[in-house]
N, CA, C and O of each residue as an XYZ file, in Angstrom:
440
protein
N       0.846     -1.192      0.000
C       0.000      0.000      0.000
C       0.889      1.252      0.000
O       1.807      1.375      0.811
N       0.607      2.147     -0.895
C       1.350      3.403     -0.970
C       0.985      4.286      0.215
O      -0.090      4.151      0.798
N       1.908      5.205      0.567
C       1.616      6.116      1.674
C       2.358      7.427      1.494
O       3.411      7.497      0.860
N       1.774      8.459      2.073
C       2.444      9.747      2.183
C       3.180      9.753      3.514
O       2.597      9.452      4.555
N       4.449     10.094      3.476
C       5.252     10.163      4.688
C       5.589     11.628      4.944
O       6.220     12.290      4.120
N       5.155     12.119      6.104
C       5.414     13.510      6.479
C       6.585     13.535      7.454
O       6.578     12.850      8.476
N       7.588     14.336      7.117
C       8.779     14.454      7.954
C       9.103     15.933      8.156
O       8.532     16.809      7.505
N      10.026     16.182      9.067
C      10.460     17.545      9.352
C      11.928     17.671      8.974
O      12.752     16.847      9.371
N      12.251     18.701      8.209
C      13.636     18.946      7.793
C      14.433     19.550      8.946
O      13.867     20.001      9.942
N      15.746     19.550      8.794
C      16.617     20.131      9.828
C      16.320     21.606     10.052
O      16.507     22.118     11.156
N      15.853     22.297      9.001
C      15.559     23.731      9.132
C      14.171     23.995      9.720
O      13.743     25.146      9.808
N      13.466     22.927     10.125
C      12.159     23.085     10.755
C      10.988     23.008      9.804
O       9.839     22.974     10.246
N      11.250     22.978      8.491
C      10.161     22.880      7.525
C       9.621     21.450      7.464
O      10.335     20.480      7.724
N       8.350     21.354      7.116
C       7.704     20.059      6.928
C       7.740     19.711      5.442
O       7.705     20.596      4.587
N       7.811     18.421      5.145
C       7.760     17.973      3.755
C       7.037     16.635      3.710
O       6.937     15.936      4.718
N       6.535     16.287      2.531
C       5.955     14.953      2.368
C       6.605     14.277      1.178
O       7.111     14.925      0.262
N       6.574     12.966      1.221
C       6.962     12.183      0.059
C       5.931     11.075     -0.102
O       5.431     10.519      0.876
N       5.628     10.772     -1.352
C       4.727      9.666     -1.659
C       5.589      8.456     -1.933
O       6.424      8.460     -2.837
N       5.374      7.416     -1.138
C       6.149      6.181     -1.270
C       5.258      5.101     -1.879
O       4.117      4.909     -1.460
N       5.795      4.406     -2.870
C       5.079      3.274     -3.464
C       5.053      2.126     -2.454
O       5.730      2.181     -1.427
N       4.282      1.105     -2.744
C       4.176     -0.030     -1.822
C       5.519     -0.716     -1.588
O       5.708     -1.371     -0.563
N       6.455     -0.572     -2.532
C       7.785     -1.162     -2.367
C       8.731     -0.243     -1.584
O       9.904     -0.572     -1.405
N       8.227      0.905     -1.117
C       9.025      1.833     -0.325
C       9.763      2.884     -1.136
O      10.379      3.786     -0.568
N       9.706      2.777     -2.459
C      10.411      3.738     -3.310
C       9.650      5.066     -3.357
O       8.426      5.090     -3.483
N      10.399      6.165     -3.253
C       9.780      7.487     -3.329
C       9.407      7.783     -4.777
O      10.243      7.677     -5.674
N       8.141      8.158     -5.002
C       7.708      8.476     -6.365
C       7.340      9.946     -6.534
O       7.149     10.406     -7.660
N       7.239     10.689     -5.433
C       6.942     12.121     -5.510
C       7.397     12.769     -4.211
O       7.189     12.209     -3.135
N       8.014     13.941     -4.298
C       8.471     14.659     -3.106
C       7.996     16.104     -3.171
O       7.878     16.686     -4.250
N       7.729     16.669     -2.008
C       7.234     18.045     -1.945
C       8.352     19.032     -1.696
O       9.490     18.657     -1.414
N       8.006     20.290     -1.805
C       8.843     21.389     -1.347
C       8.710     21.442      0.174
O       7.981     20.642      0.760
N       9.402     22.371      0.808
C       9.268     22.553      2.248
C       8.073     23.443      2.579
O       7.767     24.387      1.851
N       7.409     23.133      3.675
C       6.272     23.923      4.155
C       6.600     24.444      5.550
O       7.265     23.759      6.327
N       6.142     25.645      5.870
C       6.455     26.240      7.165
C       5.618     25.631      8.289
O       6.037     25.655      9.447
N       4.432     25.083      7.964
C       3.587     24.485      9.002
C       3.140     23.090      8.578
O       3.093     22.764      7.392
N       2.814     22.276      9.580
C       2.306     20.929      9.305
C       0.971     21.019      8.571
O       0.703     20.223      7.672
N       0.134     21.983      8.950
C      -1.171     22.135      8.297
C      -0.999     22.409      6.798
O      -1.726     21.850      5.977
N      -0.044     23.263      6.446
C       0.203     23.560      5.034
C       0.706     22.308      4.313
O       0.350     22.075      3.158
N       1.521     21.512      4.979
C       2.028     20.267      4.398
C       0.867     19.302      4.140
O       0.796     18.681      3.080
N      -0.037     19.180      5.109
C      -1.207     18.303      4.936
C      -2.098     18.795      3.802
O      -2.671     17.988      3.071
N      -2.218     20.112      3.648
C      -2.967     20.660      2.510
C      -2.297     20.259      1.199
O      -2.980     19.976      0.214
N      -0.957     20.232      1.181
C      -0.221     19.796      0.007
C      -0.533     18.347     -0.337
O      -0.717     18.010     -1.506
N      -0.593     17.487      0.680
C      -0.944     16.076      0.464
C      -2.334     15.976     -0.159
O      -2.533     15.236     -1.122
N      -3.298     16.722      0.393
C      -4.663     16.682     -0.148
C      -4.693     17.183     -1.591
O      -5.451     16.669     -2.414
N      -3.881     18.173     -1.891
C      -3.798     18.698     -3.251
C      -3.251     17.630     -4.204
O      -3.733     17.499     -5.329
N      -2.247     16.868     -3.759
C      -1.725     15.778     -4.587
C      -2.817     14.746     -4.828
O      -3.019     14.308     -5.961
N      -3.525     14.352     -3.768
C      -4.575     13.340     -3.907
C      -5.610     13.767     -4.949
O      -6.077     12.947     -5.739
N      -5.962     15.039     -4.946
C      -6.974     15.554     -5.865
C      -6.417     15.710     -7.284
O      -7.048     15.284     -8.251
N      -5.242     16.317     -7.404
C      -4.697     16.622     -8.728
C      -4.087     15.421     -9.438
O      -3.931     15.438    -10.659
N      -3.739     14.378     -8.685
C      -3.160     13.179     -9.299
C      -4.164     12.435    -10.172
O      -3.781     11.568    -10.958
N      -5.433     12.765    -10.042
C      -6.472     12.094    -10.829
C      -6.470     12.534    -12.287
O      -7.037     11.849    -13.139
N      -5.844     13.661    -12.584
C      -5.871     14.223    -13.932
C      -4.486     14.208    -14.563
O      -3.553     14.823    -14.047
N      -4.359     13.506    -15.679
C      -3.064     13.421    -16.357
C      -2.564     14.796    -16.784
O      -1.358     15.006    -16.906
N      -3.487     15.738    -17.012
C      -3.086     17.082    -17.437
C      -2.407     17.867    -16.314
O      -1.820     18.917    -16.572
N      -2.475     17.378    -15.072
C      -1.799     18.036    -13.955
C      -0.306     17.720    -13.916
O       0.451     18.360    -13.185
N       0.113     16.730    -14.704
C       1.519     16.324    -14.726
C       2.242     17.009    -15.875
O       1.729     17.071    -16.992
N       3.425     17.519    -15.599
C       4.253     18.137    -16.633
C       5.538     17.327    -16.764
O       6.305     17.190    -15.811
N       5.755     16.799    -17.950
C       6.958     16.010    -18.221
C       8.099     16.949    -18.556
O       7.948     17.865    -19.364
N       9.258     16.712    -17.923
C      10.414     17.589    -18.103
C      11.676     16.763    -18.295
O      11.697     15.554    -18.066
N      12.721     17.449    -18.719
C      14.045     16.846    -18.798
C      15.018     17.746    -18.038
O      15.030     18.962    -18.232
N      15.827     17.144    -17.179
C      16.829     17.886    -16.412
C      17.961     18.316    -17.341
O      18.060     17.851    -18.477
N      18.805     19.202    -16.846
C      19.944     19.675    -17.647
C      20.841     18.529    -18.092
O      21.474     18.605    -19.145
N      20.897     17.466    -17.290
C      21.723     16.308    -17.647
C      20.990     15.344    -18.594
O      21.503     14.275    -18.922
N      19.776     15.744    -19.029
C      19.022     14.938    -19.981
C      18.116     13.897    -19.364
O      17.370     13.229    -20.079
N      18.163     13.742    -18.041
C      17.326     12.725    -17.400
C      15.883     13.219    -17.286
O      15.639     14.353    -16.875
N      14.926     12.355    -17.656
C      13.519     12.738    -17.564
C      13.003     12.716    -16.122
O      13.438     11.912    -15.299
N      12.076     13.612    -15.848
C      11.369     13.635    -14.569
C      10.033     14.320    -14.795
O       9.735     14.754    -15.908
N       9.225     14.420    -13.743
C       7.946     15.117    -13.888
C       7.651     15.933    -12.640
O       8.194     15.687    -11.562
N       6.771     16.913    -12.824
C       6.229     17.670    -11.702
C       4.713     17.543    -11.746
O       4.114     17.391    -12.811
N       4.108     17.609    -10.566
C       2.656     17.611    -10.439
C       2.250     19.014    -10.036
O       2.773     19.566     -9.069
N       1.312     19.592    -10.783
C       0.878     20.962    -10.515
C      -0.576     21.006    -10.065
O      -1.405     20.196    -10.481
N      -0.856     21.973     -9.208
C      -2.224     22.231     -8.769
C      -2.947     23.023     -9.861
O      -2.346     23.418    -10.860
N      -4.236     23.243     -9.654
C      -5.040     23.985    -10.633
C      -4.483     25.388    -10.865
O      -4.633     25.936    -11.958
N      -3.838     25.981     -9.848
C      -3.259     27.323     -9.983
C      -1.864     27.290    -10.623
O      -1.168     28.305    -10.661
N      -1.469     26.129    -11.119
C      -0.184     25.905    -11.809
C       1.023     25.881    -10.878
O       2.160     25.834    -11.347
N       0.793     25.912     -9.566
C       1.896     25.824     -8.606
C       2.333     24.366     -8.491
O       1.500     23.461     -8.431
N       3.650     24.148     -8.461
C       4.191     22.793     -8.330
C       3.934     22.287     -6.914
O       4.273     22.958     -5.940
N       3.333     21.101     -6.802
C       3.080     20.515     -5.485
C       3.925     19.267     -5.233
O       3.981     18.768     -4.109
N       4.574     18.771     -6.268
C       5.440     17.618     -6.081
C       6.348     17.419     -7.277
O       6.002     17.767     -8.406
N       7.518     16.853     -7.012
C       8.510     16.592     -8.053
C       8.975     15.149     -7.938
O       9.157     14.630     -6.836
N       9.165     14.511     -9.073
C       9.612     13.117     -9.081
C      11.125     13.034     -8.971
O      11.824     14.047     -8.970
N      11.608     11.815     -8.880
C      13.039     11.542     -8.977
C      13.449     11.684    -10.440
O      12.599     11.869    -11.311
N      14.727     11.599    -10.704
C      15.229     11.558    -12.082
C      15.152     10.107    -12.566
O      15.507      9.178    -11.841
N      14.692      9.936    -13.782
C      14.556      8.597    -14.355
C      15.593      8.376    -15.435
O      16.162      9.325    -15.973
N      15.832      7.116    -15.745
C      16.785      6.755    -16.792
C      16.176      6.848    -18.182
O      16.899      6.980    -19.169
N      14.831      6.779    -18.266
C      14.175      6.819    -19.574
C      12.818      7.493    -19.457
O      12.244      7.596    -18.373
N      12.316      7.953    -20.610
C      10.988      8.564    -20.648
C       9.923      7.537    -20.276
O       8.924      7.880    -19.644
N      10.129      6.282    -20.664
C       9.164      5.227    -20.331
C       9.083      5.033    -18.815
O       7.996      4.846    -18.267
N      10.229      5.078    -18.145
C      10.238      4.948    -16.687
C       9.526      6.134    -16.047
O       8.777      5.968    -15.084
N       9.758      7.323    -16.581
C       9.063      8.513    -16.072
C       7.561      8.350    -16.229
O       6.805      8.654    -15.306
N       7.118      7.872    -17.392
C       5.690      7.690    -17.630
C       5.099      6.662    -16.668
O       3.957      6.802    -16.230
N       5.875      5.630    -16.339
C       5.433      4.651    -15.340
C       5.310      5.308    -13.967
O       4.412      4.978    -13.192
N       6.220      6.241    -13.670
C       6.154      6.974    -12.414
C       4.884      7.807    -12.315
O       4.240      7.851    -11.266
N       4.531      8.462    -13.402
C       3.280      9.247    -13.441
C       2.090      8.326    -13.217
O       1.197      8.643    -12.432
N       2.073      7.187    -13.903
C       0.971      6.226    -13.745
C       0.879      5.739    -12.301
O      -0.217      5.539    -11.776
N       2.028      5.549    -11.665
C       2.054      5.091    -10.279
C       1.462      6.145     -9.340
O       0.699      5.812     -8.433
N       1.811      7.412     -9.556
C       1.237      8.483     -8.729
C      -0.272      8.558     -8.949
O      -1.032      8.688     -7.989
N      -0.708      8.477    -10.199
C      -2.143      8.543    -10.505
C      -2.897      7.404     -9.825
O      -4.010      7.594     -9.337
N      -2.294      6.236     -9.797
C      -2.946      5.058     -9.221
C      -2.911      5.076     -7.697
O      -3.901      4.742     -7.047
N      -1.773      5.466     -7.129
C      -1.562      5.311     -5.690
C      -1.928      6.508     -4.827
O      -2.396      6.335     -3.702
N      -1.724      7.719     -5.332
C      -1.894      8.907     -4.478
C      -3.314      9.090     -3.938
O      -3.469      9.386     -2.753
N      -4.366      8.923     -4.768
C      -5.703      9.239     -4.257
C      -6.121      8.453     -3.013
O      -6.889      8.966     -2.199
N      -5.639      7.227     -2.848
C      -6.065      6.406     -1.713
C      -4.947      6.144     -0.706
O      -5.120      5.351      0.219
N      -3.802      6.805     -0.879
C      -2.664      6.554      0.012
C      -2.929      7.058      1.424
O      -3.523      8.118      1.621
N      -2.481      6.284      2.393
C      -2.570      6.695      3.794
C      -1.514      7.768      4.083
O      -0.583      7.969      3.303
N      -1.679      8.447      5.214
C      -0.714      9.462      5.641
C      -0.048      8.975      6.923
O      -0.720      8.592      7.882
N       1.274      8.995      6.925
C       2.042      8.589      8.099
C       2.993      9.725      8.459
O       3.612     10.332      7.585
N       3.098     10.000      9.744
C       3.989     11.067     10.196
C       5.197     10.476     10.902
O       5.068      9.572     11.727
N       6.378     10.998     10.568
C       7.606     10.644     11.279
C       8.289     11.957     11.631
O       9.228     12.393     10.965
N       7.795     12.570     12.688
C       8.255     13.915     13.036
C       9.252     13.913     14.181
O       9.811     14.959     14.510
N       9.487     12.751     14.799
C      10.357     12.665     15.946
C      11.756     12.916     15.620
O      12.613     12.875     16.502
């Protein structure tokens, strides 16, 4: 079962990552100043992951493909890892679309 993992950075910001059932991170957030804002980010991913048009396929400067997930206001709410191929990136998008809407939320703030 996929899950959102909420953690706290050394600088005090909160972040989430979406982990696939195998434990691999498939989407990571920016830093949030409050836990409530981070949880809102998770809800935004759950909602926006349902629409393929919310995903933007990109290539890094080193040529590796990745994607970002955007909210309706076009703000980035999550970024993927770098992939070795466009096909792998597309599988990553499919995984977020399939797993994010029903993923549980787990906090590791200690």
